[in-house]
Structure formats: C-alpha cells, structure tokens
Short mmCIF file of C-alpha atoms in Angstrom, two decimals:
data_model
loop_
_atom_site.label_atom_id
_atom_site.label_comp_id
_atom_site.label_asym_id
_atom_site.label_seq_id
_atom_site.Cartn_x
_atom_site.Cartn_y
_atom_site.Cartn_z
CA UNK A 1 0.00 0.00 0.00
CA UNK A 2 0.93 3.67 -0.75
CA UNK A 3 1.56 6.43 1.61
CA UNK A 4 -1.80 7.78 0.18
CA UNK A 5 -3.26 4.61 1.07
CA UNK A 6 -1.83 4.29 4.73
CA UNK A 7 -3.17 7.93 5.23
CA UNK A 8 -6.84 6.78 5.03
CA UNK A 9 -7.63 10.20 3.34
CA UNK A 10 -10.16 9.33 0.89
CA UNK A 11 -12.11 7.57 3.65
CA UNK A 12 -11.76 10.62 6.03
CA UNK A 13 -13.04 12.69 3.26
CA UNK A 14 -15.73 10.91 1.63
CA UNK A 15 -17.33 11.39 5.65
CA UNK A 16 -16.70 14.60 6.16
CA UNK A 17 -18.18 15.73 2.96
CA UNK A 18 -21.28 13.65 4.05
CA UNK A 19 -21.20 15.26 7.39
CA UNK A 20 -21.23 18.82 5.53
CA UNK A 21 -23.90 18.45 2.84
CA UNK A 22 -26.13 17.00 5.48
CA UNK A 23 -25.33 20.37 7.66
CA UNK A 24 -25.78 22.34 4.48
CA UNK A 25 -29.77 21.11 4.72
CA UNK A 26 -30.08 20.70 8.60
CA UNK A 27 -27.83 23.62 10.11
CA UNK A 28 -30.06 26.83 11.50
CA UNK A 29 -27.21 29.13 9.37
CA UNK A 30 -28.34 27.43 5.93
CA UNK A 31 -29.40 30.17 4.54
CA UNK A 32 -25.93 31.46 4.10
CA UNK A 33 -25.48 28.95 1.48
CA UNK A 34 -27.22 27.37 -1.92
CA UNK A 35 -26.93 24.89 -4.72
CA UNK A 36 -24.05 26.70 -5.98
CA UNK A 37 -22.13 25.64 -2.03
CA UNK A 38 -23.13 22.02 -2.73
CA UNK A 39 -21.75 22.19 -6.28
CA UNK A 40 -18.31 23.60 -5.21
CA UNK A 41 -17.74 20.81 -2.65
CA UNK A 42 -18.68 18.11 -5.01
CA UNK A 43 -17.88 19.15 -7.94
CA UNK A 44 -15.95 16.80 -10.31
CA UNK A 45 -13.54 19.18 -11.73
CA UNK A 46 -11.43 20.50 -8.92
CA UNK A 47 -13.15 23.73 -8.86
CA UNK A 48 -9.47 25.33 -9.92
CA UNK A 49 -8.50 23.40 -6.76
CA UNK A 50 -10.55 24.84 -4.53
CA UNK A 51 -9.82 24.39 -0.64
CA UNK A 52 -13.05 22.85 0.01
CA UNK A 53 -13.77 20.79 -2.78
CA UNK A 54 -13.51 17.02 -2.59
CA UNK A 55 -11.71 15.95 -5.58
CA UNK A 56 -9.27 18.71 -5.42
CA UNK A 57 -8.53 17.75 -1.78
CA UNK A 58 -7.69 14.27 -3.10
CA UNK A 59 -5.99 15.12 -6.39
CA UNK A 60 -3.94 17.40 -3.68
CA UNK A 61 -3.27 14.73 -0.96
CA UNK A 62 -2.62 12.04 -4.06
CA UNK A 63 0.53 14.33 -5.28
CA UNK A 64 1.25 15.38 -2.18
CA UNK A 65 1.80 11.79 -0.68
CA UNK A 66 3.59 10.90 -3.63
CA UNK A 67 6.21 13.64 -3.34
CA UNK A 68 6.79 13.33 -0.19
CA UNK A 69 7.06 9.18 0.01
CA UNK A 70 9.73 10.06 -2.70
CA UNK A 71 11.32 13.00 -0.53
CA UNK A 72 11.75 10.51 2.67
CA UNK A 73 12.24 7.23 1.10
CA UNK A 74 8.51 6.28 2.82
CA UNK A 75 8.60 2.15 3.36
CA UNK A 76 5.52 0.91 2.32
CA UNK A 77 6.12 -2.70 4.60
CA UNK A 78 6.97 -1.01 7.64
CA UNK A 79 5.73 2.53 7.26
CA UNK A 80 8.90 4.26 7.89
CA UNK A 81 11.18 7.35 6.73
CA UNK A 82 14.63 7.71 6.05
CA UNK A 83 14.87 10.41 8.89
CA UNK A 84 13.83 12.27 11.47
CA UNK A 85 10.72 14.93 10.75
CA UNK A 86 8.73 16.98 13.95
CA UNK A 87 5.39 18.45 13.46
CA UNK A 88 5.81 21.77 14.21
CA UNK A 89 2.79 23.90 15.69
CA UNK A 90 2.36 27.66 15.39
CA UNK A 91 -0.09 29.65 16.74
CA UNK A 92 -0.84 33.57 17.44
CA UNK A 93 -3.64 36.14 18.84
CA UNK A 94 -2.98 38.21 15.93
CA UNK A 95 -4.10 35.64 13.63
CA UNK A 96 -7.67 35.00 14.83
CA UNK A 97 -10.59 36.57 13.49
CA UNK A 98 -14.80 36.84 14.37
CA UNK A 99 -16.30 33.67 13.53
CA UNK A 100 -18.56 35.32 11.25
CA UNK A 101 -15.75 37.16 9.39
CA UNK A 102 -15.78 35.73 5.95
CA UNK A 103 -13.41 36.44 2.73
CA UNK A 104 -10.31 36.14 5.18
CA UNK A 105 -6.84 37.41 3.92
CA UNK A 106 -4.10 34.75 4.55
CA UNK A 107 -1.68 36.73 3.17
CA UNK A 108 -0.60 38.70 6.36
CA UNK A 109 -0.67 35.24 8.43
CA UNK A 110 1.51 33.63 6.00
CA UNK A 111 4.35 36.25 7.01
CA UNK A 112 3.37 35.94 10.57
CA UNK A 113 3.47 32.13 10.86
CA UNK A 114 6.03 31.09 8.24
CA UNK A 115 8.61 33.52 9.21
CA UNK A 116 9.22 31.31 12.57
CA UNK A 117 10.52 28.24 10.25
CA UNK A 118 11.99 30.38 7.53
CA UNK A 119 15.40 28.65 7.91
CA UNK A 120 14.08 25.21 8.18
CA UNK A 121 13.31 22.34 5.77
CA UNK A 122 9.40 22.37 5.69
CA UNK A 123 5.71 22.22 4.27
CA UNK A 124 2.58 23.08 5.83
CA UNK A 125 -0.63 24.52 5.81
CA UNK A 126 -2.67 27.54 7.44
CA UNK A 127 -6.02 25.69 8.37
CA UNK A 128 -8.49 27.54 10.77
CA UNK A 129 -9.06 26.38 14.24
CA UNK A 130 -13.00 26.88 15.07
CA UNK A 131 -13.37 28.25 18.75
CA UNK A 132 -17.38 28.26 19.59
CA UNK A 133 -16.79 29.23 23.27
CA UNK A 134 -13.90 31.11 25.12
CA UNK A 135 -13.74 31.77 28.68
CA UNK A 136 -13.01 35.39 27.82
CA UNK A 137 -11.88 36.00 31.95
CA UNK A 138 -7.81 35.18 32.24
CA UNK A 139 -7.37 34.51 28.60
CA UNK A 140 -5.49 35.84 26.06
CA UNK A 141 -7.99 36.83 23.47
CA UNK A 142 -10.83 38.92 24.71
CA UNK A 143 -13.97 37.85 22.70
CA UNK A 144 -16.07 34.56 23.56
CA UNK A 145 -15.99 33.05 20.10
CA UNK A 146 -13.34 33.07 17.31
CA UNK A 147 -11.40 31.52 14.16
CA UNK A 148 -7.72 31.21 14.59
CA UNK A 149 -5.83 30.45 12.19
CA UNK A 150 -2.28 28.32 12.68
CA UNK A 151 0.29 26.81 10.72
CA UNK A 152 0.69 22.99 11.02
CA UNK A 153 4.27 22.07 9.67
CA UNK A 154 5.88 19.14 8.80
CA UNK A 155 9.82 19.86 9.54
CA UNK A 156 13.24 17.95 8.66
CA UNK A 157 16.73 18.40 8.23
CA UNK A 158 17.55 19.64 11.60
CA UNK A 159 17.92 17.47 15.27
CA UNK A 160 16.21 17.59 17.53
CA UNK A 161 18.49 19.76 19.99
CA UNK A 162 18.26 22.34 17.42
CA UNK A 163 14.64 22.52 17.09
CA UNK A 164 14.04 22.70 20.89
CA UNK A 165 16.53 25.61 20.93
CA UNK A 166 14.08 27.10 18.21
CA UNK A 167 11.21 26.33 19.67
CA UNK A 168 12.32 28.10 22.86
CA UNK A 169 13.39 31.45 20.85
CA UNK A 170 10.11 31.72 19.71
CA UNK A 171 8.36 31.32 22.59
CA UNK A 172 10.69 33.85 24.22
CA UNK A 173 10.01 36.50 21.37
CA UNK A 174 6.44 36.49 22.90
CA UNK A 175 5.62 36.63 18.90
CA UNK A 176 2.95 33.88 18.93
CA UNK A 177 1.09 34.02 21.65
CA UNK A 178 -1.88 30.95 22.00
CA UNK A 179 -5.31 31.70 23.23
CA UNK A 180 -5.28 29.77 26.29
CA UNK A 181 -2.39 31.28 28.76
CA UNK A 182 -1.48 27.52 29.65
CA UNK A 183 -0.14 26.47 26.07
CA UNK A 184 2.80 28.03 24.41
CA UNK A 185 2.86 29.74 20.69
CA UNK A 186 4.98 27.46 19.38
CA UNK A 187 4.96 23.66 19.97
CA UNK A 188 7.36 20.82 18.66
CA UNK A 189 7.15 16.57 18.71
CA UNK A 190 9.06 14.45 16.34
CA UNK A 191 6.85 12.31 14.74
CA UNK A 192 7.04 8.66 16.28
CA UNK A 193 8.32 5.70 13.67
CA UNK A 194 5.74 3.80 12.22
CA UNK A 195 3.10 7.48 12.52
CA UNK A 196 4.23 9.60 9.54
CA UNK A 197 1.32 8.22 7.41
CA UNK A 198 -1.06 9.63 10.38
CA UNK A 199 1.50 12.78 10.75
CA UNK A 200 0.49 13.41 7.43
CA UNK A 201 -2.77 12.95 6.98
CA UNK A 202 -3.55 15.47 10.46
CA UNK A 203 -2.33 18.16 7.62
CA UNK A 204 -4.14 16.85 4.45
CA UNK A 205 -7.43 16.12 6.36
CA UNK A 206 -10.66 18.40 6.26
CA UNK A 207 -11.01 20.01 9.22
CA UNK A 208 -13.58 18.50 11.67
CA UNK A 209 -12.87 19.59 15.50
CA UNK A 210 -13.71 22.14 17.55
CA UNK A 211 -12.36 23.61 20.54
CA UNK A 212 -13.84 24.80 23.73
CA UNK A 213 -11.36 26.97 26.33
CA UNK A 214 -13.12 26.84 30.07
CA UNK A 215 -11.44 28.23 33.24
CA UNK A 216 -11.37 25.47 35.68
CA UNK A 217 -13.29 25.51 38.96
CA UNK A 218 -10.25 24.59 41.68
CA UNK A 219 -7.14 26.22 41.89
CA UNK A 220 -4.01 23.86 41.75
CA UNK A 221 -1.18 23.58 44.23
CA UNK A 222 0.15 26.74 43.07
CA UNK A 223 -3.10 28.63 43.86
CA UNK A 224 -3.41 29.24 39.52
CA UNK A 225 -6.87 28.27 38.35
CA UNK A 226 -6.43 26.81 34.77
CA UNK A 227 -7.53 26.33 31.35
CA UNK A 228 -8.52 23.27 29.88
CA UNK A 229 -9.23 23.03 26.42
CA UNK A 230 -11.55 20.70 25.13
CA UNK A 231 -12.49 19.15 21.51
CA UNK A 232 -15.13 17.34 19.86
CA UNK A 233 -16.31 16.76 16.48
CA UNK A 234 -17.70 19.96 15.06
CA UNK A 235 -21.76 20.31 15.20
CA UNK A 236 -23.78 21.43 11.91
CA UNK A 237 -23.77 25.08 12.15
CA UNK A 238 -19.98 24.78 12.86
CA UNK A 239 -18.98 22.55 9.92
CA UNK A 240 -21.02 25.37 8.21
CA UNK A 241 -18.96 28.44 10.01
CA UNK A 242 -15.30 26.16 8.97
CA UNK A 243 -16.29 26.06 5.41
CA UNK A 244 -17.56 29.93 5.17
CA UNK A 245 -13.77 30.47 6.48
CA UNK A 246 -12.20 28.47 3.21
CA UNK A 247 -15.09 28.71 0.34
CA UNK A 248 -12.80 31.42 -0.92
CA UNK A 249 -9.39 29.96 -0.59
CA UNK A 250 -7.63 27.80 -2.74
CA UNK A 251 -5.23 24.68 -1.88
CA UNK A 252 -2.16 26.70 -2.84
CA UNK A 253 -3.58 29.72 -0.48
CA UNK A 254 -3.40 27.28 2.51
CA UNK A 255 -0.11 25.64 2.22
CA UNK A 256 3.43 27.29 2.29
CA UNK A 257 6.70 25.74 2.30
CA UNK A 258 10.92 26.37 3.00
CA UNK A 259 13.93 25.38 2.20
CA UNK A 260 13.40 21.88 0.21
CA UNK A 261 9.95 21.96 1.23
CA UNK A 262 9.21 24.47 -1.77
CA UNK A 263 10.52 21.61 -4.20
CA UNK A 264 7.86 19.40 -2.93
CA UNK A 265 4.90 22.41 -3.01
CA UNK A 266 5.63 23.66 -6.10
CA UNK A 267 5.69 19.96 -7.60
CA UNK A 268 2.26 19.16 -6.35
CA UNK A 269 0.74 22.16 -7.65
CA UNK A 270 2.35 21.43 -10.85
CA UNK A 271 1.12 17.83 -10.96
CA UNK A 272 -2.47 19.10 -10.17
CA UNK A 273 -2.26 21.45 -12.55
CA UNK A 274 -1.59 19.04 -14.95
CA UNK A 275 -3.81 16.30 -13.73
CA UNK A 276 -6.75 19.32 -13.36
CA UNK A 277 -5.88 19.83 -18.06
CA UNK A 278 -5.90 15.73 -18.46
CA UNK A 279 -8.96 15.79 -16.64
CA UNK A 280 -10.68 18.47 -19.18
CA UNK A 281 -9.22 17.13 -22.26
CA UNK A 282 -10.65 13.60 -21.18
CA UNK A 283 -14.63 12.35 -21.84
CA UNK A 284 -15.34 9.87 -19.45
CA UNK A 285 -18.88 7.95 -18.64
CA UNK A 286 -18.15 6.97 -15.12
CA UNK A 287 -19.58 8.20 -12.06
CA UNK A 288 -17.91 9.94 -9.72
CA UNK A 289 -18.33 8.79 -5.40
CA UNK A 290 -20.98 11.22 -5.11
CA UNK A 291 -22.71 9.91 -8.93
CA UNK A 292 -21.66 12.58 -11.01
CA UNK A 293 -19.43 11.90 -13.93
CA UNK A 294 -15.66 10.83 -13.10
CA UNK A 295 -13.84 13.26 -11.15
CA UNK A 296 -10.56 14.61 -11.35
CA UNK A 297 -9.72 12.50 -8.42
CA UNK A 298 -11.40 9.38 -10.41
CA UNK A 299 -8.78 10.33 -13.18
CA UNK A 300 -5.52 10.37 -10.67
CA UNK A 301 -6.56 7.37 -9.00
CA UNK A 302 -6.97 5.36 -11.84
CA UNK A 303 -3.26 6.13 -13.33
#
C-alpha cells in the first residue's frame, strides 16, 4: 500500500463531505449557502482546486503523498522514513478573526506564521481552528468566540536539539502568543516511527474539530486556576462556520513551504495542474463517489 493509502484520506473525506452536505440542509445558518455551495464541494472538476472541494482535496493529498514518500524514502512494509521529521505547531492572537468574518486574507498570516521556520526544511498549511466558546476571563484573546488560524508544519533536516533551541526562541520573542495562557505559541514533537502516514494525513485532512477553552473551577497547588481546552467533532452550524472560512481559498492559499519543502509544493501544484488539463481534455462515462461523472480524483486514481 501507498503512503496515500496508509493515510486513510479518501475515507476521512468521503465522511466529512457527508457530514457537511447533510449540515448544508439541517444547520439553523443554511441560509448562508445554496446549490451553488453544494456544487463547489462536489464538484468533479477540482473547482481550480478549490480548498473545500472534494476531488481537489484528493488530487492534492494524491501528489502530495507521492512527493513526499519520494522525498523521505517512505517504506511501504513497515511505514517508515529515512529520517527524522517533527510536526511543528504555530499559533498567534494576531491571527484570529470573528467567527462570522468571511473572505479572510491569509496573506498577512503567512508572514506571521512562516517567518518562525523560515530557515528550516518544511511544508505546511494555514487551516483555521473553530473556537465556539472562550472563557473570555484570564485569557489571552478577549472575545467569547473566534477563528484562529495556525500553521501545522511538517519539519526535517535539523535534530532535535536544534529545534528545541528554536522552539524556545520563539516562545521567548512572545511573537505567537496561543489563546489559552497555559499552552505556548509554538509547539514541537518528532513524529514517532511507524506514525508519519497519520502525521500526514492530520495536515491533508478536512477540518472536523472544535475547541472549547473553560477556566477550571479549583485552583491547583500553586493557587493558579487553569484552562482546559476541550475538543469534539464539530456540530452542523460549525462545519457550516469552517467552510464559510475556506469557500474562498484555494489549496495553494493554505499551504506554504521552505527550504526543500518548496521543491515538494511547487511539484504538487504542478502535478495538479496538470492532472486538473488531463482531466478536461478527457470524456469519461463513469460516475464519480458522489454519482456525477468521473472526477478529477477518479482520473488520478486510476493512473
């Protein structure tokens, strides 16, 4: 089996579109979208590889795997890598936004949140992080609801010593600063052997949690109350709010990339690209996982 295949991302997809056309009908905010919503997610062309349409996703994650199974000499048997690689966290105030603020521009978070790793071997994405509630009392952010957006990088080419040094620079440049006062801006874990095919796929995934930040009730030995943060699988109306944020993003808008990481971004664009012409110059009677006509993704899987 591929890297692709060990990801489980067509699987993860294939429910979380189901999950979101069923909130497109059942969610109280429905009105804010129409045919034209349910024809973006679904439809069979890659939607000029829109960030919230299916077959784009999967064209995307296809390429994606593929580059970087080649990159890291992935073992299909034993689902290893040819070196070490940390998931690399990064996370700001500055880069959350209302809930209800659609039409987002990622530009000035790219800056924010990429110029941390700027020196370092890496791809990621931008994905937003849906916040419903915020105990607004002792945190950092002072609204009870928000979006924040936050790179997720995959990182290589540097030890682990290194990194930790890194990791503690930022966090002393009180740069990124999280929402919850208990977590730190920037957070680091090399991925464990055997996990890079579920490393990967936390990136390539559709979002589908949300997060809750409540003050706890008891003060600990210290005398500090604290924040826990919880998560659960997003409800209706938020599946609806988390794909408002991206209807107007593209793939390419989410994820950035340094240092040898560029070679593998700009090489799955290109191979999308090219997959996204094959896929218009073809005429092709199948049907699609949602029975429309074969999809771009119908087209990539089938080479």
């Amino acid at each position: 089996m591929s890297l692709f295949k060990h990801a489980l991302i067509q699987q993860h997809e294939d429910d979380a579109v189901g999950e979101l056309l069923i909130a497109f009908e059942t969610s109280r905010k429905r009105h804010l979208v129409d045919e034209d919503d349910e024809d973006l997610v679904v439809s069979g062309d890659g939607a000029s590889l829109s960030a919230v349409n299916s077959d784009a996703r999967l064209c995307w994650a296809h390429f994606l795997c593929r580059e970087m199974a080649g990159l890291l000499s992935y073992d299909d048997v034993f689902r290893s890598i040819n070196q070490p690689v940390f998931l690399v966290t990064l996370v700001d105030i500055g880069c959350a936004r209302a809930s209800n603020e659609f039409n987002v521009d990622l530009k000035p978070m790219v800056r924010r949140l990429g110029k941390g790793l700027h020196d370092c071997n890496y791809i990621g994405l931008i994905e937003p992080g849906l916040y419903p509630y915020i105990a607004t009392v002792g945190a950092s952010l002072d609204r009870s609801q928000c979006v924040s957006w936050h790179l997720h990088a995959l990182v290589w080419g540097i030890d682990a010593k290194r990194l930790k040094r890194l990791v503690a620079k930022l966090n002393r440049t009180k740069k990124y600063i999280p929402i919850s006062p208990d977590q730190t801006g920037v957070d680091a874990r090399r991925v464990r052997d055997g996990e890079f095919a579920e490393t990967l796929a936390y990136l390539l995934k559709r979002p589908t949690m949300a997060y809750r930040l409540a003050k706890g009730e008891k003060p600990n030995s210290s005398g500090e109350i604290k924040f826990h943060q919880y998560e659960g699988n997003m409800r209706p109306g938020e599946r609806l709010t988390s794909y408002l944020q991206m209807r107007h993003l593209s793939l390419p808008d989410l994820w950035i990339a340094s240092g040898d990481g560029k070679k593998v971004l700009k090489a799955t664009i290109r191979q999308c690209r090219m997959a996204i012409r094959r896929f218009e110059r073809a005429s092709t009677g199948k049907q699609s996982r949602f029975g429309r006509r074969g999809g771009l993704f119908d087209l990539v899987n089938d080479q």
